[in-house]
Short mmCIF file of C-alpha atoms and ligand atoms in Angstrom, two decimals:
data_model
loop_
_atom_site.label_atom_id
_atom_site.label_comp_id
_atom_site.label_asym_id
_atom_site.label_seq_id
_atom_site.Cartn_x
_atom_site.Cartn_y
_atom_site.Cartn_z
CA MET G 28 182.11 78.83 128.81
CA LEU G 29 180.40 81.98 130.20
CA ARG G 30 182.49 83.80 132.64
CA VAL G 31 180.86 84.97 135.88
CA ASP G 32 182.20 88.47 136.07
CA SER G 33 180.76 89.00 132.58
CA LEU G 34 177.35 87.50 133.53
CA GLU G 35 176.42 89.66 136.34
CA PRO G 36 175.85 93.21 134.63
CA ARG G 37 173.72 91.32 131.68
CA LEU G 38 171.79 89.53 134.35
CA ILE G 39 170.99 92.71 136.15
CA GLU G 40 169.75 94.16 133.02
CA ALA G 41 167.69 91.29 131.98
CA LEU G 42 166.07 91.14 135.33
CA GLN G 43 164.66 94.64 135.34
CA PRO G 44 161.46 93.74 133.68
CA ILE G 45 160.84 91.38 136.73
CA ARG G 46 161.84 94.11 138.90
CA GLY G 47 159.36 96.42 137.27
CA PHE G 48 156.70 93.56 137.38
CA ALA G 49 157.04 93.18 141.42
CA PHE G 50 157.38 97.02 141.66
CA ALA G 51 153.96 97.65 139.92
CA THR G 52 152.15 94.99 141.63
CA THR G 53 153.46 96.26 144.96
CA LEU G 54 152.52 99.85 144.24
CA TYR G 55 149.19 98.64 143.04
CA HIS G 56 148.43 97.08 146.47
CA PHE G 57 149.92 99.95 148.36
CA PHE G 58 147.32 102.11 146.75
CA GLU G 59 144.61 99.47 147.10
CA THR G 60 144.73 98.47 150.23
CA GLY G 61 144.57 101.89 151.75
CA LEU G 62 148.16 102.10 152.95
CA PHE G 63 149.32 104.86 150.50
CA ASP G 64 146.57 107.02 151.90
CA CYS G 65 147.42 106.16 155.76
CA LEU G 66 151.22 107.11 155.21
CA ARG G 67 150.46 110.14 153.20
CA ASP G 68 148.43 111.83 156.10
CA SER G 69 150.97 110.60 159.03
CA GLU G 70 154.18 108.68 159.59
CA LEU G 71 153.53 105.52 161.48
CA ALA G 72 155.54 102.49 163.00
CA LEU G 73 154.95 99.08 161.73
CA GLY G 74 152.89 97.81 164.61
CA GLU G 75 150.36 100.67 164.30
CA LEU G 76 150.05 100.39 160.66
CA ALA G 77 149.59 96.51 160.90
CA GLU G 78 147.02 97.15 163.71
CA ARG G 79 145.27 99.89 161.79
CA HIS G 80 144.75 97.68 158.52
CA GLY G 81 144.22 94.22 160.41
CA MET G 82 147.69 92.99 158.90
CA ASP G 83 150.03 90.59 159.27
CA PRO G 84 153.34 92.29 160.64
CA ALA G 85 155.83 90.21 158.99
CA ARG G 86 154.30 90.32 155.55
CA LEU G 87 153.75 94.05 155.85
CA GLU G 88 157.27 94.67 156.78
CA ALA G 89 158.33 93.08 153.60
CA LEU G 90 156.03 95.16 151.69
CA LEU G 91 157.35 98.20 153.29
CA SER G 92 160.91 97.18 153.02
CA PHE G 93 160.60 96.68 149.32
CA LEU G 94 158.92 100.18 148.84
CA GLN G 95 161.58 101.52 150.95
CA ASN G 96 164.49 99.96 148.96
CA GLU G 97 162.68 101.17 146.00
CA GLY G 98 162.74 104.90 147.12
CA ILE G 99 159.10 105.19 147.81
CA LEU G 100 159.22 104.95 151.75
CA LYS G 101 161.49 106.42 154.23
CA GLN G 102 161.92 105.43 157.79
CA HIS G 103 162.97 107.78 160.57
CA GLU G 104 163.29 106.57 164.16
CA GLY G 105 161.33 103.51 163.37
CA ARG G 106 158.25 105.39 161.87
CA TYR G 107 157.40 104.97 157.77
CA GLY G 108 156.69 107.84 155.74
CA LEU G 109 156.41 108.52 152.03
CA THR G 110 159.31 110.21 150.10
CA ALA G 111 158.90 112.79 147.78
CA ARG G 112 159.01 110.45 145.25
CA GLY G 113 156.40 108.38 146.87
CA LEU G 114 154.01 111.34 147.24
CA GLY G 115 154.45 112.08 143.68
CA LEU G 116 152.89 108.79 142.61
CA GLU G 117 149.52 109.81 143.89
CA ASP G 118 148.34 111.59 140.69
CA PHE G 119 149.03 108.30 138.89
CA ARG G 120 147.05 105.51 140.98
CA GLY G 121 144.42 105.29 138.13
CA TRP G 122 146.91 103.78 135.98
CA TYR G 123 147.87 101.20 138.29
CA THR G 124 144.01 100.51 139.19
CA MET G 125 143.49 99.85 135.49
CA LEU G 126 146.94 98.20 134.21
CA VAL G 127 147.68 95.98 137.17
CA GLY G 128 144.09 95.81 139.00
CA GLY G 129 142.00 95.49 135.85
CA TYR G 130 144.45 93.78 133.37
CA GLY G 131 147.05 92.20 135.79
CA GLN G 132 145.19 88.77 135.13
CA THR G 133 145.11 89.36 131.44
CA PHE G 134 148.44 89.52 131.00
CA LEU G 135 149.17 86.40 132.87
CA GLN G 136 146.76 84.52 130.81
CA MET G 137 148.35 85.77 127.37
CA GLY G 138 150.37 82.48 126.61
CA GLU G 139 147.25 80.12 126.52
CA ARG G 140 144.67 82.60 125.12
CA LEU G 141 147.28 82.95 121.94
CA GLN G 142 145.84 79.52 121.03
CA ARG G 143 143.63 79.82 117.93
CA GLY G 144 139.96 79.28 119.18
CA SER G 145 140.62 79.99 122.94
CA PRO G 146 138.21 82.23 124.61
CA PRO G 147 139.15 85.87 125.58
CA ALA G 148 141.23 86.52 128.57
CA THR G 149 139.56 87.76 131.66
CA ARG G 150 140.09 91.16 133.43
CA ASP G 151 138.58 92.91 136.46
CA ALA G 152 136.22 94.99 134.53
CA ALA G 153 135.10 97.13 137.51
CA ARG G 154 138.95 98.03 138.26
CA VAL G 155 139.24 98.98 134.37
CA GLY G 156 136.35 101.29 134.68
CA VAL G 157 137.56 102.61 137.85
CA GLY G 158 141.09 103.06 136.91
CA SER G 159 140.14 104.41 133.35
CA CYS G 160 137.86 107.01 135.23
CA ALA G 161 140.62 108.25 137.27
CA ILE G 162 142.94 108.44 134.25
CA SER G 163 140.18 110.31 132.15
CA TYR G 164 140.52 113.01 135.13
CA PHE G 165 143.66 114.09 133.25
CA ASP G 166 142.89 113.53 129.76
CA ALA G 167 139.38 112.52 128.74
CA ILE G 168 137.41 114.96 131.14
CA PRO G 169 139.22 118.10 130.04
CA LEU G 170 138.83 117.15 126.42
CA THR G 171 134.93 116.27 126.77
CA ARG G 172 134.71 119.77 128.48
CA SER G 173 136.53 121.18 125.60
CA LEU G 174 134.23 119.61 122.97
CA MET G 175 131.06 120.11 124.90
CA ALA G 176 131.87 124.01 124.96
CA ARG G 177 131.42 123.59 121.21
CA ILE G 178 127.78 122.38 121.18
CA PRO G 179 125.44 124.99 120.37
CA GLY G 180 122.76 126.38 122.95
CA ASN G 181 123.02 125.16 126.47
CA PRO G 182 123.81 121.52 126.61
CA ASN G 183 122.82 120.48 130.23
CA ARG G 184 121.29 116.71 129.72
CA LEU G 185 124.08 114.21 129.46
CA LEU G 186 123.94 110.46 128.74
CA ASP G 187 127.38 108.56 129.65
CA LEU G 188 127.33 105.13 128.07
CA GLY G 189 129.65 103.03 129.77
CA CYS G 190 130.16 105.38 132.70
CA GLY G 191 132.52 103.02 134.68
CA ASN G 192 132.39 103.95 138.36
CA ALA G 193 130.70 107.38 137.10
CA LEU G 194 133.65 109.45 138.36
CA TYR G 195 133.65 111.16 135.21
CA LEU G 196 129.89 111.94 135.78
CA ALA G 197 130.59 113.10 139.22
CA GLU G 198 133.44 115.49 138.35
CA PHE G 199 131.13 117.03 135.50
CA CYS G 200 128.19 117.58 137.70
CA THR G 201 130.50 118.97 140.45
CA ALA G 202 132.19 121.38 138.19
CA LEU G 203 128.91 122.33 136.20
CA PRO G 204 126.12 122.64 138.54
CA GLN G 205 123.60 122.99 135.55
CA VAL G 206 124.19 119.54 134.23
CA GLU G 207 121.88 116.57 134.75
CA ALA G 208 123.06 113.28 133.77
CA TRP G 209 122.40 109.50 133.20
CA GLY G 210 125.08 106.81 133.72
CA VAL G 211 124.86 103.47 131.94
CA GLU G 212 127.31 100.56 132.99
CA PRO G 213 126.87 97.07 132.25
CA ASP G 214 129.43 95.52 134.56
CA PRO G 215 127.71 94.86 137.91
CA GLU G 216 130.58 95.76 140.03
CA GLY G 217 131.53 98.83 138.09
CA TYR G 218 127.63 99.88 138.41
CA GLN G 219 127.92 99.45 142.20
CA ALA G 220 131.03 101.76 142.31
CA ALA G 221 129.06 104.01 140.57
CA VAL G 222 126.13 104.05 143.04
CA ARG G 223 128.89 104.57 145.79
CA VAL G 224 130.43 107.41 144.25
CA VAL G 225 127.31 109.33 143.07
CA ARG G 226 125.99 108.74 146.79
CA SER G 227 128.94 109.82 148.69
CA ARG G 228 129.00 113.30 146.49
CA GLY G 229 125.26 113.67 147.25
CA LEU G 230 124.68 113.63 143.52
CA GLU G 231 121.50 111.35 143.74
CA SER G 232 119.11 114.02 142.60
CA ARG G 233 121.32 114.83 139.55
CA ILE G 234 122.62 111.39 138.24
CA ARG G 235 120.54 108.71 137.54
CA LEU G 236 122.37 105.03 136.96
CA THR G 237 121.26 102.06 135.05
CA CYS G 238 123.10 98.86 134.89
CA SER G 239 122.96 97.95 131.19
CA THR G 240 124.96 97.70 128.14
CA ALA G 241 124.82 100.70 125.79
CA LEU G 242 122.68 98.61 123.04
CA ASP G 243 120.26 97.39 125.73
CA PHE G 244 119.77 100.92 127.03
CA PHE G 245 118.18 101.73 123.68
CA ARG G 246 116.38 98.49 123.14
CA VAL G 247 114.84 97.80 126.55
CA VAL G 248 115.08 101.20 128.56
CA ASP G 249 111.94 103.33 127.70
CA THR G 250 112.28 106.96 128.81
CA THR G 251 111.48 110.37 128.22
CA TYR G 252 114.78 111.78 129.14
CA ARG G 253 116.16 113.53 126.25
CA PRO G 254 119.84 114.09 126.16
CA ASP G 255 121.39 117.17 124.70
CA PHE G 256 124.81 114.91 124.23
CA ILE G 257 125.93 111.57 124.75
CA VAL G 258 129.52 110.50 125.99
CA LEU G 259 131.24 107.47 125.02
CA GLY G 260 134.40 107.63 126.35
CA PHE G 261 136.64 104.52 125.30
CA VAL G 262 133.51 102.35 124.85
CA LEU G 263 133.03 102.22 121.22
CA HIS G 264 136.29 99.95 120.75
CA GLU G 265 134.63 97.56 123.62
CA LEU G 266 131.31 97.45 121.64
CA LEU G 267 133.42 96.97 118.02
CA GLY G 268 135.00 93.83 119.75
CA GLN G 269 132.01 92.30 121.21
CA GLY G 270 129.75 93.01 118.08
CA GLY G 271 131.57 94.26 115.32
CA GLU G 272 130.85 97.10 113.05
CA ALA G 273 127.12 96.32 112.98
CA ALA G 274 126.77 96.90 116.60
CA VAL G 275 128.47 100.13 116.66
CA LEU G 276 126.55 101.33 113.59
CA GLU G 277 123.13 100.16 115.42
CA LEU G 278 124.12 102.07 118.38
CA LEU G 279 125.45 105.14 116.66
CA ARG G 280 122.19 105.28 114.49
CA GLY G 281 119.88 104.14 117.04
CA ALA G 282 121.00 107.05 119.31
CA THR G 283 120.79 109.77 116.94
CA GLU G 284 117.61 108.57 115.56
CA ARG G 285 115.88 108.32 118.60
CA PHE G 286 117.09 111.89 120.09
CA GLN G 287 116.84 114.26 117.50
CA GLY G 288 119.70 116.80 117.28
CA VAL G 289 121.62 115.13 120.09
CA HIS G 290 125.37 115.51 120.03
CA LEU G 291 127.79 112.51 120.64
CA ILE G 292 131.30 112.88 122.16
CA VAL G 293 133.41 109.69 121.34
CA ILE G 294 136.79 109.38 122.72
CA GLU G 295 139.12 106.75 121.30
CA VAL G 296 142.69 105.78 121.06
CA ASP G 297 144.25 105.69 117.78
CA GLN G 298 145.61 102.18 116.70
CA GLN G 299 149.29 103.06 115.96
CA MET G 300 151.00 100.05 117.52
CA ASN G 301 152.67 99.10 114.33
CA ASN G 302 154.06 102.78 113.63
CA PRO G 303 157.71 103.13 114.63
CA ARG G 304 157.52 106.95 114.97
CA VAL G 305 154.70 107.09 117.17
CA MET G 306 156.09 104.40 119.47
CA ARG G 307 159.31 105.98 120.00
CA HIS G 308 157.61 108.45 122.23
CA GLY G 309 158.37 107.95 126.05
CA LEU G 310 154.60 107.70 126.76
CA ALA G 311 153.84 105.40 124.05
CA MET G 312 156.35 102.78 125.46
CA ALA G 313 155.53 103.42 129.25
CA TYR G 314 152.03 102.94 128.59
CA TYR G 315 150.29 102.51 124.99
CA ASN G 316 152.67 99.45 124.18
CA ALA G 317 151.11 97.51 127.11
CA TYR G 318 147.78 99.13 126.56
CA TYR G 319 147.54 98.16 122.82
CA LEU G 320 148.87 94.64 123.80
CA LEU G 321 145.78 93.62 126.01
CA HIS G 322 143.18 94.78 123.73
CA PRO G 323 142.82 91.71 121.29
CA PHE G 324 143.00 89.49 124.21
CA THR G 325 139.92 90.99 125.96
CA GLN G 326 137.54 91.12 122.95
CA GLN G 327 138.32 94.97 122.47
CA ARG G 328 139.48 96.11 118.86
CA LEU G 329 141.11 99.47 118.84
CA GLU G 330 141.06 101.18 115.34
CA THR G 331 142.80 104.06 113.45
CA ARG G 332 141.36 107.48 112.96
CA ALA G 333 140.66 106.67 109.22
CA PHE G 334 138.65 103.82 110.31
CA TRP G 335 136.43 105.83 112.83
CA ASP G 336 135.92 108.46 110.18
CA ASP G 337 134.67 105.98 107.85
CA LEU G 338 132.42 104.35 110.09
CA PHE G 339 130.85 107.55 111.52
CA ALA G 340 130.03 108.53 107.84
CA ARG G 341 128.55 105.16 107.20
CA ALA G 342 126.37 105.82 110.45
CA GLY G 343 125.07 109.02 108.81
CA LEU G 344 127.20 111.12 111.26
CA GLU G 345 129.18 114.47 110.58
CA VAL G 346 132.25 115.37 112.38
CA LEU G 347 131.78 118.73 113.88
CA ALA G 348 135.20 118.80 115.65
CA ARG G 349 138.09 116.34 116.21
CA GLN G 350 140.57 117.31 119.03
CA ASP G 351 143.61 115.78 120.68
CA VAL G 352 144.27 115.72 124.51
CA ASP G 353 146.23 118.64 126.08
CA PRO G 354 149.74 117.85 125.10
CA SER G 355 151.15 118.76 128.35
CA VAL G 356 149.60 115.61 129.52
CA ASP G 357 149.88 113.44 126.61
CA SER G 358 151.76 114.65 123.46
CA THR G 359 151.64 111.43 121.50
CA GLY G 360 148.54 112.34 119.59
CA LEU G 361 146.81 108.98 120.12
CA GLU G 362 144.07 109.98 122.13
CA VAL G 363 141.58 111.61 120.05
CA GLY G 364 137.92 113.22 120.80
CA TYR G 365 135.32 113.47 118.23
CA LEU G 366 132.22 115.98 118.20
CA LEU G 367 129.70 114.18 116.22
CA ARG G 368 125.94 114.88 114.84
CA LYS G 369 123.69 113.45 112.45
CA LYS G 370 124.09 114.81 109.09
CA SER G 371 121.27 116.88 108.01
C1 SAM C 5 137.70 101.82 129.36
S1 SAM C 5 136.23 101.89 130.36
C2 SAM C 5 135.92 103.64 130.19
C3 SAM C 5 135.16 104.18 131.26
C4 SAM C 5 134.64 105.74 131.35
N1 SAM C 5 133.79 105.71 130.00
C5 SAM C 5 135.85 106.46 131.04
O1 SAM C 5 135.87 107.45 130.16
O2 SAM C 5 136.86 106.48 131.80
C6 SAM C 5 135.20 101.07 129.36
C7 SAM C 5 133.78 100.99 129.86
O3 SAM C 5 133.03 100.35 128.99
C8 SAM C 5 132.04 99.57 129.72
N2 SAM C 5 131.54 98.97 128.55
C9 SAM C 5 131.97 97.54 128.25
N3 SAM C 5 130.93 96.90 127.24
C10 SAM C 5 130.09 97.83 127.13
C11 SAM C 5 128.79 97.86 126.42
N4 SAM C 5 128.60 96.98 125.52
N5 SAM C 5 128.10 99.07 126.49
C12 SAM C 5 128.39 99.98 127.36
N6 SAM C 5 129.55 99.92 128.14
C13 SAM C 5 130.40 98.91 127.84
C14 SAM C 5 133.12 98.81 130.58
O4 SAM C 5 132.31 97.97 131.33
C15 SAM C 5 133.88 100.02 131.15
O5 SAM C 5 133.37 100.52 132.49
#
């Protein structure tokens, strides 16, 4: 028979994943509802906070108390404010948008979607795109800029296929005033978010947007726009899951045949889920383990570097450069950027 005094320490340890689940979900809502931004700017009493956001005071108090117990909020003379730890989370909200807002429903559906023949699990595609763009600010955008710098001449015209909420494009155009861009996003909500981002930054004259899949863009949209380079940031594995190698080959060949001399910048995550040496890394367990898990459930297919090297060669492309993310951001070596061009 189990002795109660020996159960409790094991129970506490066994419940840590549930604590993490409630904590991650609460933080996601804390960001998404605007409460985080509000408390970053000023310390407020429960009543004021509830009033400003039109929230139920009893429910809001439970959320605030939970976050206070987790060390995210502090309370002084009845006013709530962020702790240093809470403030420090701001940079990382994109991970919460993508993994909780975008894929929270996916994780909850996993059991039934393990069944052979069951359809893919759902996800909130707009939040996946928005979160991914926010994460890209730290990893993929600097990587893209670094690869772009290797393109000869003066590459100014960019086509971003699968642009999410266009944050990526907006950052580019803000940092590089000579750049003009076209963003293509198939998810209607993601596309609407992109329209809002472009408008709010006053970039309508430099960024055009189309709601379309990458393949339909080439099949249907008739344009005289001639991009110097095309960015595919975490999009080829979506296409690979949707239409297999044939779809990716059609896109890569179609793009490089239609636009002579165009360069491609592709960013992908190396599939190393079964490599114990890689998966020992702190960031591999904090992020990539969950990231790898959700892909086969949502009709996405991550692949290895060797796979992409082979597919690019079959598409008639040469790899001009292959680069990892800045190791001070991510030293797993799992995120890789390629600069490609049609083999001459
Ligand atoms: C992981 S997000 C990446 C967003 C952005 N490119 C970035 O680097 O952060 C993948 C994006 O690809 C889009 N996508 C999915 N299938 C696509 C397709 N067939 N053609 C173009 N984009 C697609 C999704 O809607 C989503 O916005």
